[in-house]
Each structure stands twice: as structure tokens, then as C-alpha cells.
Short mmCIF file of C-alpha atoms in Angstrom, two decimals:
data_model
loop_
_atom_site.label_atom_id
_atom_site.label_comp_id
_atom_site.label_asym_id
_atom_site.label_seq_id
_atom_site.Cartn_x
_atom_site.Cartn_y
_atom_site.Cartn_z
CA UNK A 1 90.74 90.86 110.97
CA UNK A 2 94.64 91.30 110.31
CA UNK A 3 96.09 87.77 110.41
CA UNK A 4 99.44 86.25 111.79
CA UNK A 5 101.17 86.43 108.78
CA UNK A 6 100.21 90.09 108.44
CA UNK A 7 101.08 90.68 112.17
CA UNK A 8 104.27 89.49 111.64
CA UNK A 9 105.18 91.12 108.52
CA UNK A 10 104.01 94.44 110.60
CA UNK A 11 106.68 93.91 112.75
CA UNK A 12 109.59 92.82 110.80
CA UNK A 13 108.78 96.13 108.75
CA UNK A 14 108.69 98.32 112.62
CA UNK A 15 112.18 96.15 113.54
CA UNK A 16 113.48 97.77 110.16
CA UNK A 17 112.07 101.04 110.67
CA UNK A 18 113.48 101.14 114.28
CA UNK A 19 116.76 100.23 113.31
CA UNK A 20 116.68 103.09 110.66
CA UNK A 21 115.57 105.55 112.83
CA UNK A 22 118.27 105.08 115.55
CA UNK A 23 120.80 106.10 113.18
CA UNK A 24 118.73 109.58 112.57
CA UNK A 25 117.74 112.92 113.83
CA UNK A 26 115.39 113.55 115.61
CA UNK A 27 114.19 115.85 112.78
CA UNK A 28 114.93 113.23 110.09
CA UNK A 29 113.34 110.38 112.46
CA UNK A 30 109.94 111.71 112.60
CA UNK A 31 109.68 112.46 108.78
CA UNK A 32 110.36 108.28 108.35
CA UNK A 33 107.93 108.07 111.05
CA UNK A 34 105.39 110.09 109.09
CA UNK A 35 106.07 108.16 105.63
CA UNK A 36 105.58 104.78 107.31
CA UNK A 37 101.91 106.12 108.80
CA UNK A 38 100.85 107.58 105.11
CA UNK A 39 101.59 103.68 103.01
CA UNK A 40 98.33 102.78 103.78
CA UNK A 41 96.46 105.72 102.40
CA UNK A 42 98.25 104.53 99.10
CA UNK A 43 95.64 102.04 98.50
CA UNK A 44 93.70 103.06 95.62
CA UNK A 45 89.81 102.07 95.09
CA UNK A 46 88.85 102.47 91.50
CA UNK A 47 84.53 102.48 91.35
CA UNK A 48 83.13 102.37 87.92
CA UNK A 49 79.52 104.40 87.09
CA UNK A 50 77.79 103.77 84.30
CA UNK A 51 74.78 103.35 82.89
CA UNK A 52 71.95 105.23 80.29
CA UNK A 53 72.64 109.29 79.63
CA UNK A 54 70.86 111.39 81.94
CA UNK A 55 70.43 108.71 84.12
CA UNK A 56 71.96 110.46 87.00
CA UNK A 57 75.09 108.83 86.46
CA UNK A 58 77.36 112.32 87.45
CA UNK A 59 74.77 113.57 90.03
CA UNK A 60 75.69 110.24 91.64
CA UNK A 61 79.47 110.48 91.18
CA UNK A 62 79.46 113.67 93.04
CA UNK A 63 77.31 112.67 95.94
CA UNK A 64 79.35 109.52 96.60
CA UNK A 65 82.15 112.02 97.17
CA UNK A 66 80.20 114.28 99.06
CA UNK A 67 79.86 116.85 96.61
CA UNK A 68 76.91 118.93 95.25
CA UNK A 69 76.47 119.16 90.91
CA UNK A 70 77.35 123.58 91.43
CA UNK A 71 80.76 122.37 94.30
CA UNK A 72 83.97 122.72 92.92
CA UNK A 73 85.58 119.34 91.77
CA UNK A 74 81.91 118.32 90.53
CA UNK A 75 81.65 116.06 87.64
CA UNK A 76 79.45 117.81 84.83
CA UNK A 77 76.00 116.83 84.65
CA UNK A 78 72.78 117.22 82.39
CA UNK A 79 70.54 115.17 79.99
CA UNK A 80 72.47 115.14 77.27
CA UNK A 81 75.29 112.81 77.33
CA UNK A 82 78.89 115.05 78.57
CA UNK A 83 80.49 111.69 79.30
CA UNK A 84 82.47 110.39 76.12
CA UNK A 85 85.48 108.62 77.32
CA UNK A 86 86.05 107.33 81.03
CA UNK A 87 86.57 110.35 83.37
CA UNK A 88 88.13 110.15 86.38
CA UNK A 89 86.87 112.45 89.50
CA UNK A 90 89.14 112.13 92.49
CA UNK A 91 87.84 112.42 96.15
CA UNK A 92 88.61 115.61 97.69
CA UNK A 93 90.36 114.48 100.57
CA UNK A 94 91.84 110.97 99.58
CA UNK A 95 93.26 110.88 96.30
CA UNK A 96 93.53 107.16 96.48
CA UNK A 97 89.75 107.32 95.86
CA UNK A 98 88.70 107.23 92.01
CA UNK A 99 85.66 107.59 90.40
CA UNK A 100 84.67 106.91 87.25
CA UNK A 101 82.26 108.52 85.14
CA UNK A 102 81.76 106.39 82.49
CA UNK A 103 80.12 106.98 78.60
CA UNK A 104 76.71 106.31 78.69
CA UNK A 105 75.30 102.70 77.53
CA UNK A 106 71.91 102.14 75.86
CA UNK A 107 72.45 103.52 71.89
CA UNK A 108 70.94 101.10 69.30
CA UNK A 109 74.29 99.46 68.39
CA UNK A 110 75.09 98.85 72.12
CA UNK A 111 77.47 95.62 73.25
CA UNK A 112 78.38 95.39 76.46
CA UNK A 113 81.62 93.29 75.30
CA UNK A 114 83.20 95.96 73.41
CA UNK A 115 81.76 98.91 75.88
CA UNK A 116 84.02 96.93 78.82
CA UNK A 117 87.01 96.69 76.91
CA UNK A 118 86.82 100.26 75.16
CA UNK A 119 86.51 101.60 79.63
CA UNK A 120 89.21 99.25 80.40
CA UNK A 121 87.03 97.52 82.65
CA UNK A 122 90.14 95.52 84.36
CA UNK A 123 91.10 98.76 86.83
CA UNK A 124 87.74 98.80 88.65
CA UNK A 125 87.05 97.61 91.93
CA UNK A 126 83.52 97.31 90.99
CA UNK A 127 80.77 99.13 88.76
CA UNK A 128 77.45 100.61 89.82
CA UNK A 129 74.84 100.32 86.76
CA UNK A 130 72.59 103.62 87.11
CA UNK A 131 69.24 103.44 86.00
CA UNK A 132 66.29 106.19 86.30
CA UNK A 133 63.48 104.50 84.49
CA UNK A 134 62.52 100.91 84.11
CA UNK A 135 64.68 98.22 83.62
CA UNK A 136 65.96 97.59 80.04
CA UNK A 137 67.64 94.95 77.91
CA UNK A 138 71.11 97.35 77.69
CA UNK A 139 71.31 96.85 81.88
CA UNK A 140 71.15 93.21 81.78
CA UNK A 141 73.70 92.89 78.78
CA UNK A 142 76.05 94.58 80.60
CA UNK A 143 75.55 93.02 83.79
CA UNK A 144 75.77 89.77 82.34
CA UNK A 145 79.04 90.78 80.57
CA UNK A 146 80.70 92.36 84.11
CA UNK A 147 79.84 89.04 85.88
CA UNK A 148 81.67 87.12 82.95
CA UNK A 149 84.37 88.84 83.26
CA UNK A 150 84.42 88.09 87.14
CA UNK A 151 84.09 91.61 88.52
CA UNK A 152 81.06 92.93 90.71
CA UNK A 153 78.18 95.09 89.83
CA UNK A 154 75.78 96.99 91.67
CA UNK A 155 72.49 98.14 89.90
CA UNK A 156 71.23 101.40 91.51
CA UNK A 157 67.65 103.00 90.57
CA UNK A 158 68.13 106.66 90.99
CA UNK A 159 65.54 109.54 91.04
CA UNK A 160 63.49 107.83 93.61
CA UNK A 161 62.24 110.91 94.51
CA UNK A 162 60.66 111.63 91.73
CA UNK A 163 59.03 108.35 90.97
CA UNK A 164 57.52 108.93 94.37
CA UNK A 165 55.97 111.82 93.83
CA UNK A 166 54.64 111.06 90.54
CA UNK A 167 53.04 107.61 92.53
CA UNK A 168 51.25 110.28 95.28
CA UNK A 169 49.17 111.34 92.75
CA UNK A 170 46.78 107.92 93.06
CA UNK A 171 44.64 107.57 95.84
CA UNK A 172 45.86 104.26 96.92
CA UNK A 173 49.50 105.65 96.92
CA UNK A 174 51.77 103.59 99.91
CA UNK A 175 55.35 104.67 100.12
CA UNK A 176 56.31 100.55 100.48
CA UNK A 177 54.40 99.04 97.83
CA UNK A 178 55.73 102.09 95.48
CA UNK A 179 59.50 101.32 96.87
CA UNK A 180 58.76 97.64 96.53
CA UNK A 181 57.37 97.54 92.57
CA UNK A 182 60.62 99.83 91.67
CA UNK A 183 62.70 97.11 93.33
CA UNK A 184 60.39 94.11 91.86
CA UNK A 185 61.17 95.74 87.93
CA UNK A 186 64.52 95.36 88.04
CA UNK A 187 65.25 92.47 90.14
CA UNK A 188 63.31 90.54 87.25
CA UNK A 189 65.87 91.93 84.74
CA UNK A 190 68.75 90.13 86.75
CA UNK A 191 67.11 86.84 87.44
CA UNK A 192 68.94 84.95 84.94
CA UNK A 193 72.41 86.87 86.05
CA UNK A 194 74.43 84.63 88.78
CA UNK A 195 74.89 86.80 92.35
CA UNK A 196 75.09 86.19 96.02
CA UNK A 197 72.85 88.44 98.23
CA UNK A 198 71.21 91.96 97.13
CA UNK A 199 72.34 93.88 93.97
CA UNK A 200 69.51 96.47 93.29
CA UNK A 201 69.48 99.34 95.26
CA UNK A 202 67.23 102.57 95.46
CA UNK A 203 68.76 105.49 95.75
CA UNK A 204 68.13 109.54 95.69
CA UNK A 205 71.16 111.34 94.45
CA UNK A 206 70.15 114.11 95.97
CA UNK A 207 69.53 112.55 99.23
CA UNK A 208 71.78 110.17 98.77
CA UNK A 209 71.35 109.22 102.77
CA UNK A 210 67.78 108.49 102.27
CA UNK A 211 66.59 105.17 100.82
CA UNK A 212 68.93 101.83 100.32
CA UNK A 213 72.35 103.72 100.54
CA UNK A 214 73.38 102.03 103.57
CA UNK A 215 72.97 98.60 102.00
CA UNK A 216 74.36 99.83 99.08
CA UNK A 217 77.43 100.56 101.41
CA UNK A 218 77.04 97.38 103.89
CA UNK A 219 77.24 95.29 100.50
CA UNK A 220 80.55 97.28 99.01
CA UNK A 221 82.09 96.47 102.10
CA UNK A 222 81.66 92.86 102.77
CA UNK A 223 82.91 92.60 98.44
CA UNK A 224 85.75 94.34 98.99
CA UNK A 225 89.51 92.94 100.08
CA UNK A 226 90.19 93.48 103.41
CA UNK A 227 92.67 95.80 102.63
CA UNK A 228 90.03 98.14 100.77
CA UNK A 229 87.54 98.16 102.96
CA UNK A 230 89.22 100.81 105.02
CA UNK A 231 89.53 102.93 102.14
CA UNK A 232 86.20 102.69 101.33
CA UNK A 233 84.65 103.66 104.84
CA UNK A 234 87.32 106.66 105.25
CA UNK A 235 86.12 107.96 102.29
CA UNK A 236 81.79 107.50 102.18
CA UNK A 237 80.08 110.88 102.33
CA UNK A 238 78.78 111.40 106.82
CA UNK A 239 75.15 111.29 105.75
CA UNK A 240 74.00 107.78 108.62
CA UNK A 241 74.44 106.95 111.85
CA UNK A 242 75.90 103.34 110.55
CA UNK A 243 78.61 105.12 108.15
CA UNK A 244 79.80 107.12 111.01
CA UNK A 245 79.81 104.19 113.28
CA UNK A 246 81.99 102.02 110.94
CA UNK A 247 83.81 104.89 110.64
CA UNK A 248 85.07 104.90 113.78
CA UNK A 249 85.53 101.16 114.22
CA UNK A 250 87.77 101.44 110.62
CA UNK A 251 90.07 104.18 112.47
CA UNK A 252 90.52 102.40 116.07
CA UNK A 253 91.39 99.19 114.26
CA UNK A 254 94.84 101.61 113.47
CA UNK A 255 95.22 102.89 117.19
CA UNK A 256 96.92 99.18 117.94
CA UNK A 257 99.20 100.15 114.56
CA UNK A 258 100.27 103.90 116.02
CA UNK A 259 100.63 102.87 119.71
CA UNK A 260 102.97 100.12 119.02
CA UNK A 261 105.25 102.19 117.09
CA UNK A 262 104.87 104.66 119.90
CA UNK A 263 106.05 101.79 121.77
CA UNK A 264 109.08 101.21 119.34
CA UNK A 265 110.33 104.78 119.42
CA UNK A 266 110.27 104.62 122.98
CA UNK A 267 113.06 101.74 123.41
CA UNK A 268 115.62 104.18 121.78
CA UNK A 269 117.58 105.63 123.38
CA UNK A 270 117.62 109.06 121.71
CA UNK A 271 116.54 112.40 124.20
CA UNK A 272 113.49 113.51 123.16
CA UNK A 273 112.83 111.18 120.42
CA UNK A 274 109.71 109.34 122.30
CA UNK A 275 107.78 112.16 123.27
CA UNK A 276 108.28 114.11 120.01
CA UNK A 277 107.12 111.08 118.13
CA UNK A 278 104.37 110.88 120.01
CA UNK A 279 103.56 114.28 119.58
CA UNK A 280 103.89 114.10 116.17
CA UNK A 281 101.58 111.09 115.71
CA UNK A 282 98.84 111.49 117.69
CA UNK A 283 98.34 115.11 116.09
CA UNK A 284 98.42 113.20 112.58
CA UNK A 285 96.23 110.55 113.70
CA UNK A 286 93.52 113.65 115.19
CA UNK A 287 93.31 115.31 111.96
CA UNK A 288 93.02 112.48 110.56
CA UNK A 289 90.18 112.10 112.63
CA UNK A 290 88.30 115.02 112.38
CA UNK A 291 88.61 115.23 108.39
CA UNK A 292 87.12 111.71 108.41
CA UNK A 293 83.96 112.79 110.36
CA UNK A 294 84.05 116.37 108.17
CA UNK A 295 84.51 118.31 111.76
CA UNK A 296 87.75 119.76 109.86
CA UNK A 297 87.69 123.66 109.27
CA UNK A 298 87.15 123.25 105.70
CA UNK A 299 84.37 121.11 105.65
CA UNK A 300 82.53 122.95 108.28
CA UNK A 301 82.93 126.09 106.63
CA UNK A 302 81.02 124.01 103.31
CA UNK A 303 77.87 122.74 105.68
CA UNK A 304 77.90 126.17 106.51
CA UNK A 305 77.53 127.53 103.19
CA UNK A 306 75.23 124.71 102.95
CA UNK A 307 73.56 125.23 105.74
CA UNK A 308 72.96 128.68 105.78
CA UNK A 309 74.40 128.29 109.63
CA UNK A 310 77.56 130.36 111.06
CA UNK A 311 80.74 128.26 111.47
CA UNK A 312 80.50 129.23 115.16
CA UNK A 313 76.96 127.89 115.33
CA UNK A 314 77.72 124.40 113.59
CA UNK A 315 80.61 124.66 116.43
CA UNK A 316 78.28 125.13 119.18
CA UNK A 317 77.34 121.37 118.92
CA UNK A 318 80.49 119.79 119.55
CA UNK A 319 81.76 119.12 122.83
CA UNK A 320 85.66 117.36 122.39
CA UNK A 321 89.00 119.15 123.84
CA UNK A 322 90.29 119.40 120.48
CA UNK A 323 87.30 121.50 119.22
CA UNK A 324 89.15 124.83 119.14
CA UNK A 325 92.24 123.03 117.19
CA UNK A 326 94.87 120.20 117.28
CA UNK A 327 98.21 121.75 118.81
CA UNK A 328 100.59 121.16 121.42
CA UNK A 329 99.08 122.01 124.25
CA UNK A 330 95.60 120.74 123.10
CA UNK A 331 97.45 117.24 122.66
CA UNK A 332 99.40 117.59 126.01
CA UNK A 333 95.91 118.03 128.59
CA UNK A 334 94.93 114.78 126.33
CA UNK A 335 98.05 113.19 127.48
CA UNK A 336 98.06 114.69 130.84
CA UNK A 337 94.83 112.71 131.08
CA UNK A 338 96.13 109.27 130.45
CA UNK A 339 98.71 110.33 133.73
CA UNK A 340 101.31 111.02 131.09
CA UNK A 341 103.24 114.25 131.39
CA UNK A 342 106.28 115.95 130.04
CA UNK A 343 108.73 114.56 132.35
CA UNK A 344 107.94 111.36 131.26
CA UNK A 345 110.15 111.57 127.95
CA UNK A 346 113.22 111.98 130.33
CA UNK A 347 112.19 108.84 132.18
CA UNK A 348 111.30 107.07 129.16
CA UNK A 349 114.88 107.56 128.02
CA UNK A 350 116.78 106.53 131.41
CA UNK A 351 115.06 103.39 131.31
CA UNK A 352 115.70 102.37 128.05
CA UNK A 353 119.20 102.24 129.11
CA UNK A 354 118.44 99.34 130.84
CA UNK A 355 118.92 96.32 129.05
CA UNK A 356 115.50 93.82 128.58
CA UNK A 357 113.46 95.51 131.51
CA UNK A 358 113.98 99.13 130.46
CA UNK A 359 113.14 98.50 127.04
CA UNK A 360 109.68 97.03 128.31
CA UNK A 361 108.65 99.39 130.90
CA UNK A 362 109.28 102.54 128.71
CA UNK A 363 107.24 100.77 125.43
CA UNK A 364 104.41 99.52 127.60
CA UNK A 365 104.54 103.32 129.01
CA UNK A 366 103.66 104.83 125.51
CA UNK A 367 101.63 102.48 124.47
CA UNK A 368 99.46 102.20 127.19
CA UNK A 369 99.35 106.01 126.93
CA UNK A 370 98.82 106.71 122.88
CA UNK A 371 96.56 103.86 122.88
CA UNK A 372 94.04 105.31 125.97
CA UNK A 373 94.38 109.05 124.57
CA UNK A 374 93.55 108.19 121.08
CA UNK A 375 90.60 105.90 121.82
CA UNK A 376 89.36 108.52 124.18
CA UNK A 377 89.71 111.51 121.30
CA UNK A 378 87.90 109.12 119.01
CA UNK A 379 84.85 108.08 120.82
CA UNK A 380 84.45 112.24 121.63
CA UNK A 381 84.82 112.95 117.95
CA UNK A 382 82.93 110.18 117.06
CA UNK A 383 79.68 111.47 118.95
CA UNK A 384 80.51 115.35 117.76
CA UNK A 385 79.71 114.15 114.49
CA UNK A 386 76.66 112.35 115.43
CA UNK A 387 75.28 115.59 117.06
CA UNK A 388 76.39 117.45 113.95
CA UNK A 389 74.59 114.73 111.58
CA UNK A 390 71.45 114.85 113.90
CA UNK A 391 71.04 118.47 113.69
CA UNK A 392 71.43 118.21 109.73
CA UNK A 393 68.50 115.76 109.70
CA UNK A 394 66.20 117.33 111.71
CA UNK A 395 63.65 117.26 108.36
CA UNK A 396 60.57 116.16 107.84
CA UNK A 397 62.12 114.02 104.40
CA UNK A 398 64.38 112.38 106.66
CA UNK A 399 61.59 111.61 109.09
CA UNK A 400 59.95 109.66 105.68
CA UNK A 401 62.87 108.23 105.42
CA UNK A 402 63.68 107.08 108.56
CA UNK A 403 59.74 105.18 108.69
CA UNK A 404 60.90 103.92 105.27
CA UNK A 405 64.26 102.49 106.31
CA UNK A 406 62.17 100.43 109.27
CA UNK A 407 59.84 99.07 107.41
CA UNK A 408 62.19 97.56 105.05
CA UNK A 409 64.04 96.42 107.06
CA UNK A 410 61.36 94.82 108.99
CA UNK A 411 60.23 93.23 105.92
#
């Protein structure tokens, strides 16, 4: 939740940026529009992975960015240790994202001291510890050393998949019980190690939607500053139903943000200037959208390669006005919707002549307007992508999965 203090400082920077603006262009005023939106993707969010070589340390640095081991951008994996100093693998759509590969731990002479300083340990957010086998003595060093130095950890057992299928082969094989002795090994290597809620997490990194991964995400979040959270969310791989739905609640918590500058822009008195603005930012704030849910062209054209599925077939599923592409006319039938048209702008800018009353009628106008239109947009995007994720699970692992998830959760 943004606070007062925040609030305000929101808008004494708008009362600046308005009285900037009405000494511009039109042309020029947009552009400063445009660079006040983009200082909050400017946050960066720095995640440390670690942990023993060929643990599945880069097969999970690639899936948390949505990316396969063969994709372009891919971190380089094998069994055989390709890490030697900190690497840094930047998300392909927010740059602010960073993730680090780190140099494997667990060599004879290990100590966890010297391995923090040596990665510069200070720039991370947080680390995940990846492990594949049991729990050793190497993991608890280091998560003992990360807590010392007052930064968070997260210890995640990959290769669940395989463990599984090497449990099927006994008779008395249960999927829980299997899960539940994986977790059981390496919660007992943290006992000693001082931490508030859950820090051992089971995941598949090559279903990295299957298993604990929303915890593991639930539990980033709530750790993170409030500032970072929204990062965080923007940038998590669509693989769940609960991603995609915090999704969505992370982007309308901005439609307040873009409708009150609407609202701003709309009090000066410059022809045009409203209704270009708002032209300008709701088709930002759209693609903004649809590359968050990975409903942009270039992502669809990957799930189909993926997929094996023609673009026009992945398509097929969704169902929002903006589906063929985010232009001007697309944007003005969204407006048209809200009861805003064209002719609006004019009266927008004859009653901002007025002094007080003008000013208020024409900002509530766009507001009212940008703020109905955008939330609109968003919930049909929103449930595009859930059709799109539900026709991507529609397997029997991610049935397994799905009875697994329950039954944790149940207990």
C-alpha cells in the first residue's frame, strides 16, 4: 500500500511535471510524459543462484526468466562446472531484472565467508541455494553465513522429477510421503539457522510451474520492499493461475498513477494536448500489458515454436478488442466505450479555461475515462492469458501436479 508521504511526493513530482509541460510542445510534452511513466521500471532486482555444480543452478536461471537451456539469452548449462565468476543473465523484457549465476560451492576447501565476499554478496536482493541431492554441510555453511550477513536465502531442491521417478520404482511408492521426506532432509540441515516462515522449496526446473514454485514466489514477495515487489511479479515466468492473478493486481495498482496524470494534462490549456496524451498512454500502458501476460507478438510466436501450434491458433483463444493490435483506432472504440469520444479533447480544452470549475470537470473527465478503459482492457487481457495458460496445461503432469499442489496445501 503506497502511503501519505509517498502520495504526496507523487504529486509534488506531477505539479512539477505539469508546470514543465505547459511550457512545451505538444511533441516535446508527451516524450516528458513518457520518461516520467518509464522511472519505475528503473528499479533493479538483483537474485543470486548458487549452489553445488550440476546442481541445476543455470537450468534454473533460465526458467525463472522464462527461458529454455537451447533459447537464445540462455545461461550455459551442464555437469561440469561453466560458472567461474558471477554471471549476470538479464531478463528479456525488463532489464532491471538480474540474475546471477553464481560459481559453484561444495569443493573440499569451501568457506562460505570468503565465497560471499569473492560474489560481492552486498548487490543481491536475495540468494536461492540450489541443491539436487541430499542436503550437505556446504548448504548450511553458507546459509548460515547469508543470514549473518543479514540478507535472505531461499534453499530450492531441484530435479524433483527425477527423484520421483526413481521413488516409483518401490511398491509402496506415494507421491506425498516421497515430496514430504525430500522436504524433511533438508529442513533438518537448517534447524539450527534463524528464519521466519518456509525456506525449502521443491522445485522442477523443467516444470518449473509444477511443485512449490508458487510458494517459492508468495515468499519472495512478502521479503521484498514494497517498491520491488512490482518488479518481481512483472517479471515471473506465466506458468499459474496465482502469478497471473498478482499480475494483474501489480498493474491496476498503476491505473490510479496513469489516470491522474491523464487528469493533469487535461487542466492545460494546450489544443490537443489531453487527448494525445491520453492516446499516448493508454497505448503504453496496453503493451505493457500484453508483454506482461506474454500475449505480445513475440512471445506468442516462441509458445508457438514451443508449442508446435500456429500463431493464428494460439490466437484463436483470446477474445479482447486489442487482439489484432494496439493502434489508434483499436484504442479509440475502447474509449468510445467509456462515452468518451474525439470531440471531447475540444471540450476538455474550453473548460479548462475556466478558472477552479473548468480545471475539475475536464480532469475528473479523463480520469474517470483512462481509469474505466484501462481496468476494462486489463481484466480482458487478464482472462486471455488464463485461457492461453489453460490450454498449455492441458497434461496429464500437470494433472499430478495439480492433486499434488492440494494435498499440500491441505496438509
Amino acid at each position: 500500500m503506497a502511503t501519505f508521504e509517498d502520495d504526496f511526493k507523487t504529486q509534488m513530482k506531477l505539479q512539477d511535471l505539469k508546470e514543465l509541460i505547459s511550457t512545451q510542445d505538444l511533441s516535446s510534452a508527451i516524450n516528458t510524459i513518457k520518461k516520467y511513466l518509464d522511472q519505475q521500471d528503473f528499479v533493479e532486482l538483483n537474485v543470486a543462484v548458487t549452489g553445488e555444480s550440476g546442481s541445476g543452478k543455470s537450468t534454473f536461471v533460465n526458467a525463472f526468466r522464462g527461458l529454455k537451456n537451447d533459447d537464445e539469452g540462455s545461461a550455459e548449462t551442464g555437469e561440469i562446472e561453466t560458472t567461474m565468476n558471477p554471471e549476470v543473465y538479464l531478463h528479456p523484457k525488463y532489464n532491471n531484472v538480474k540474475v546471477w549465476d553464481l560459481p559453484g560451492i561444495g569443493t573440499p576447501n569451501f568457506k562460505a565467508d570468503e565465497y560471499l565476499e569473492k560474489v560481492e554478496f552486498e548487490r543481491y536482493d536475495f540468494f536461492i541455494i540450489i541443491a539436487s541431492d541430499r542436503f550437505k554441510e556446504c548448504h548450511t555453511q553458507l546459509a548460515k553465513e547469508i543470514v549473518r550477513m543479514r540478507k535472505k536465502f531461499y534453499f530450492v531442491r531441484t530435479k524433483i522429477d527425477s527423484s520421483i521417478k526413481a521413488a516409483k520404482r518401490k511398491k509402496t511408492f506415494e507421491l506425498k510421503k516421497t515430496l514430504d521426506a525430500i522436504r524433511e532432509d533438508c529442513e533438518k540441515g537448517l534447524i539450527d539457522i534463524p528464519k521466519e516462515g518456509p525456506v525449502v522449496f521443491l522445485i522442477s526446473g523443467w516444470k518449473l510451474g509444477k511443485y512449490d514454485f508458487n510458494l517459492l514466489q508468495e515468499r519472495m514477495e512478502e521479503e521484498l520492499p514494497q517498491h520491488k515487489r512490482r518488479v518481481l511479479m512483472l517479471a515471473l515466468p506465466n506458468i499459474t493461475h496465482e502469478i497471473n492473478e498478482k499480475k494483474k493486481k501489480s498493474l491496476e495498482e498503476n491505473i490510479g498513477k496513469v489516470a491522474f496524470l491523464s487528469a493533469c494534462m487535461a487542466t492545460i490549456p494546450v489544443p490537443g494536448l489531453s487527448f494525445a496524451v491520453d492516446l499516448a498512454i493508454i497505448a503504453r500502458e496496453l503493451k505493457k500489458y500484453y508483454s506482461a501476460f506474454d500475449l505480445d507478438d513475440q512471445s506468442l510466436q516462441l509458445l508457438s515454436e514451443r508449442s508446435g501450434k500456429p500463431v493464428e491458433e494460439l490466437k484463436s483463444l483470446m477474445k479482447s478488442p486489442l487482439r489484432h493490435g494496439i493502434n489508434q483506432d483499436a484504442i479509440l472504440t475502447l474509449l468510445k466505450t467509456s462515452l468518451l469520444t474525439m470531440s471531447l479533447s475540444v471540450a476538455e480544452y474550453v473548460v479548462s479555461l475556466i478558472p477552479i470549475i473548468g480545471s475539475v470537470a475536464a480532469g475528473g473527465i479523463s480520469y474517470y475515462t483512462v481509469s474505466i478503459m484501462l481496468r476494462k482492457a486489463l481484466n480482458d487481457i487478464a482472462e486471455d492469458a488464463g485461457n492461453m495458460l489453460m490450454a498449455s496445461l492441458e497434461t496429464g503432469d500437470n494433472i499430478l501436479s495439480a492433486t499434488y499442489n492440494r494435498c499440500h496445501y491441505l496438509g
